[in-house]
mmCIF file of C-alpha atoms in Angstrom:
data_model
loop_
_atom_site.group_PDB
_atom_site.id
_atom_site.type_symbol
_atom_site.label_atom_id
_atom_site.label_comp_id
_atom_site.label_asym_id
_atom_site.label_seq_id
_atom_site.Cartn_x
_atom_site.Cartn_y
_atom_site.Cartn_z
ATOM 1 C CA PHE A 1 1.850 -21.314 -25.364
ATOM 2 C CA THR A 2 5.664 -21.283 -23.549
ATOM 3 C CA LYS A 3 6.278 -22.567 -20.133
ATOM 4 C CA VAL A 4 9.315 -21.484 -18.089
ATOM 5 C CA TYR A 5 11.795 -24.242 -17.469
ATOM 6 C CA HIS A 6 13.018 -25.033 -13.981
ATOM 7 C CA LYS A 7 15.788 -27.566 -13.475
ATOM 8 C CA PRO A 8 14.422 -30.942 -11.710
ATOM 9 C CA SER A 9 16.608 -30.148 -8.505
ATOM 10 C CA TYR A 10 14.692 -26.474 -8.480
ATOM 11 C CA GLU A 11 13.274 -25.438 -4.728
ATOM 12 C CA PRO A 12 11.228 -22.451 -4.354
ATOM 13 C CA TYR A 13 12.959 -21.633 -1.251
ATOM 14 C CA PHE A 14 14.911 -18.198 -0.677
ATOM 15 C CA LEU A 15 16.129 -16.669 2.174
ATOM 16 C CA PRO A 16 13.947 -16.334 5.022
ATOM 17 C CA PHE A 17 12.550 -13.000 5.962
ATOM 18 C CA THR A 18 13.004 -13.957 9.585
ATOM 19 C CA SER A 19 16.368 -14.706 9.137
ATOM 20 C CA VAL A 20 19.238 -12.082 10.798
ATOM 21 C CA HIS A 21 20.577 -11.054 7.623
ATOM 22 C CA PRO A 22 20.461 -7.211 6.710
ATOM 23 C CA VAL A 23 17.390 -5.867 5.367
ATOM 24 C CA HIS A 24 18.876 -4.805 2.101
ATOM 25 C CA MET A 25 19.460 -8.589 1.173
ATOM 26 C CA LYS A 26 15.726 -9.374 1.931
ATOM 27 C CA ILE A 27 14.758 -6.140 -0.381
ATOM 28 C CA ASN A 28 16.643 -7.323 -3.314
ATOM 29 C CA ILE A 29 15.394 -10.938 -3.493
ATOM 30 C CA PRO A 30 11.814 -10.171 -4.711
ATOM 31 C CA TYR A 31 13.070 -7.415 -6.963
ATOM 32 C CA THR A 32 15.380 -9.319 -8.780
ATOM 33 C CA MET A 33 13.238 -12.362 -8.770
ATOM 34 C CA LEU A 34 10.686 -10.392 -10.721
ATOM 35 C CA ILE A 35 13.042 -8.998 -13.175
ATOM 36 C CA ARG A 36 14.232 -12.233 -13.852
ATOM 37 C CA ALA A 37 10.762 -13.707 -14.411
ATOM 38 C CA ILE A 38 10.150 -10.707 -16.957
ATOM 39 C CA LYS A 39 13.354 -11.614 -18.917
ATOM 40 C CA TYR A 40 12.690 -15.423 -19.033
ATOM 41 C CA CYS A 41 8.937 -15.264 -19.961
ATOM 42 C CA SER A 42 8.453 -14.751 -23.505
ATOM 43 C CA THR A 43 4.594 -14.102 -23.179
ATOM 44 C CA PHE A 44 2.573 -12.074 -20.727
ATOM 45 C CA GLU A 45 0.537 -15.148 -19.859
ATOM 46 C CA THR A 46 3.447 -17.007 -18.842
ATOM 47 C CA TYR A 47 4.725 -14.025 -16.896
ATOM 48 C CA VAL A 48 1.597 -13.804 -14.848
ATOM 49 C CA LYS A 49 1.795 -17.384 -13.858
ATOM 50 C CA GLU A 50 5.491 -17.379 -12.857
ATOM 51 C CA ARG A 51 4.873 -14.076 -10.989
ATOM 52 C CA GLU A 52 2.225 -15.537 -8.855
ATOM 53 C CA LYS A 53 4.361 -18.724 -8.207
ATOM 54 C CA LEU A 54 7.311 -16.429 -7.167
ATOM 55 C CA ARG A 55 4.613 -14.488 -4.826
ATOM 56 C CA MET A 56 3.799 -18.003 -3.350
ATOM 57 C CA ALA A 57 7.576 -19.116 -2.776
ATOM 58 C CA LEU A 58 8.012 -15.814 -1.168
ATOM 59 C CA LEU A 59 4.980 -15.810 1.118
ATOM 60 C CA LEU A 60 6.005 -19.493 2.166
ATOM 61 C CA ASN A 61 9.201 -18.075 2.981
ATOM 62 C CA LYS A 62 7.634 -15.666 5.346
ATOM 63 C CA TYR A 63 7.838 -12.326 3.421
ATOM 64 C CA PRO A 64 5.007 -9.931 4.157
ATOM 65 C CA GLY A 65 2.474 -9.608 1.336
ATOM 66 C CA GLU A 66 2.746 -5.748 1.442
ATOM 67 C CA PHE A 67 6.556 -6.342 1.346
ATOM 68 C CA ILE A 68 6.340 -8.207 -1.696
ATOM 69 C CA GLU A 69 4.040 -5.844 -3.485
ATOM 70 C CA LYS A 70 6.258 -2.898 -2.692
ATOM 71 C CA GLN A 71 9.608 -4.526 -4.175
ATOM 72 C CA PHE A 72 7.335 -5.497 -7.445
ATOM 73 C CA SER A 73 6.104 -1.934 -7.739
ATOM 74 C CA ARG A 74 9.873 -0.713 -7.391
ATOM 75 C CA VAL A 75 10.667 -2.872 -10.487
ATOM 76 C CA PHE A 76 7.980 -0.955 -12.422
ATOM 77 C CA GLN A 77 8.704 2.633 -11.076
ATOM 78 C CA LYS A 78 12.560 2.035 -11.718
ATOM 79 C CA HIS A 79 11.707 1.388 -15.400
ATOM 80 C CA ASN A 80 9.098 4.310 -15.732
ATOM 81 C CA LEU A 81 6.200 2.035 -16.313
ATOM 82 C CA ILE A 82 3.227 4.080 -15.413
ATOM 83 C CA GLU A 83 0.335 1.992 -16.562
ATOM 84 C CA PRO A 84 -0.184 -1.648 -15.463
ATOM 85 C CA LEU A 85 1.616 -4.362 -17.012
ATOM 86 C CA SER A 86 -0.461 -5.844 -19.668
ATOM 87 C CA THR A 87 -0.290 -7.917 -22.860
ATOM 88 C CA SER A 88 0.592 -4.596 -24.787
ATOM 89 C CA ASN A 89 3.471 -3.364 -23.005
ATOM 90 C CA TYR A 90 5.015 -6.310 -21.456
ATOM 91 C CA ILE A 91 7.147 -7.113 -24.773
ATOM 92 C CA THR A 92 8.603 -3.509 -24.589
ATOM 93 C CA LEU A 93 9.411 -3.715 -20.867
ATOM 94 C CA ARG A 94 10.813 -7.166 -21.461
ATOM 95 C CA GLU A 95 13.124 -6.159 -24.296
ATOM 96 C CA LYS A 96 14.165 -3.234 -22.284
ATOM 97 C CA LEU A 97 15.226 -5.459 -19.420
ATOM 98 C CA ILE A 98 17.071 -7.944 -21.660
ATOM 99 C CA TYR A 99 19.234 -5.337 -23.364
ATOM 100 C CA LEU A 100 19.665 -3.122 -20.237
ATOM 101 C CA GLY A 101 22.832 -5.015 -19.098
ATOM 102 C CA THR A 102 24.489 -5.112 -22.471
ATOM 103 C CA ASN A 103 25.216 -1.424 -22.818
ATOM 104 C CA GLU A 104 28.873 -0.521 -22.032
ATOM 105 C CA LYS A 105 29.694 0.080 -18.672
ATOM 106 C CA MET A 106 31.634 3.100 -17.565
ATOM 107 C CA PRO A 107 35.540 2.291 -16.785
ATOM 108 C CA PHE A 108 36.306 1.994 -13.252
ATOM 109 C CA ASP A 109 39.636 3.045 -11.777
ATOM 110 C CA TYR A 110 40.718 0.015 -9.299
ATOM 111 C CA ARG A 111 43.841 2.424 -8.080
ATOM 112 C CA SER A 112 41.756 4.623 -6.559
ATOM 113 C CA THR A 113 39.077 2.370 -4.788
ATOM 114 C CA MET A 114 39.445 -0.561 -2.511
ATOM 115 C CA PHE A 115 36.810 -3.299 -2.148
ATOM 116 C CA ILE A 116 36.512 -5.188 0.909
ATOM 117 C CA HIS A 117 34.698 -8.449 1.220
ATOM 118 C CA PHE A 118 33.787 -9.762 4.494
ATOM 119 C CA THR A 119 31.109 -11.608 6.235
ATOM 120 C CA TYR A 120 28.016 -9.391 7.913
ATOM 121 C CA CYS A 121 28.490 -9.038 11.457
ATOM 122 C CA LEU A 122 26.174 -7.810 14.469
ATOM 123 C CA ASN A 123 29.142 -5.027 14.884
ATOM 124 C CA MET A 124 29.155 -3.336 11.439
ATOM 125 C CA LYS A 125 28.717 0.213 12.682
ATOM 126 C CA THR A 126 32.007 -0.062 14.304
ATOM 127 C CA LEU A 127 34.011 -1.474 11.198
ATOM 128 C CA PRO A 128 34.612 1.937 9.399
ATOM 129 C CA ALA A 129 36.612 3.238 12.333
ATOM 130 C CA LYS A 130 38.447 0.182 13.029
ATOM 131 C CA PHE A 131 39.377 0.037 9.380
ATOM 132 C CA HIS A 132 40.545 3.524 9.226
ATOM 133 C CA ALA A 133 42.773 2.927 12.565
ATOM 134 C CA LEU A 134 44.221 0.001 10.732
ATOM 135 C CA TRP A 135 44.813 1.619 7.692
ATOM 136 C CA ASN A 136 46.257 4.756 9.271
ATOM 137 C CA LYS A 137 48.741 2.367 11.520
ATOM 138 C CA TYR A 138 50.270 0.393 8.837
ATOM 139 C CA PHE A 139 49.930 2.306 5.530
ATOM 140 C CA ASN A 140 49.782 6.066 6.324
ATOM 141 C CA CYS A 141 53.425 6.606 6.351
ATOM 142 C CA PRO A 142 54.915 10.013 6.489
ATOM 143 C CA ASN A 143 56.745 11.380 3.606
#
């Protein structure tokens, strides 16, 4: 029987559901934490225990139970798991998730795409228009 190791400094705290952060960040937390639990747990029994610890931590951080279930279900839907996760199909899903990230990624043309990193703020709806105005002002030079 294996056990998931947690550092002594581990605390079961996540971004509180009541925070002002955008919903997409809150959606991603249960989703990625369940994937991590599947990858880290070598047996189905260990996974079940870790999943319930995760569920409890999310509930303590004010995540609604229905919200948690929806994100957990999304993991299984995304990986085409039709029947409930069990001892017989757990290892197959786990191996699929472990090796998923090792495939070669498509090359990305950084010359044609710009990434902008900024802090989330309440006036995000106006950002694209402001950005394009500044871009055109400083970089849209006539030939």
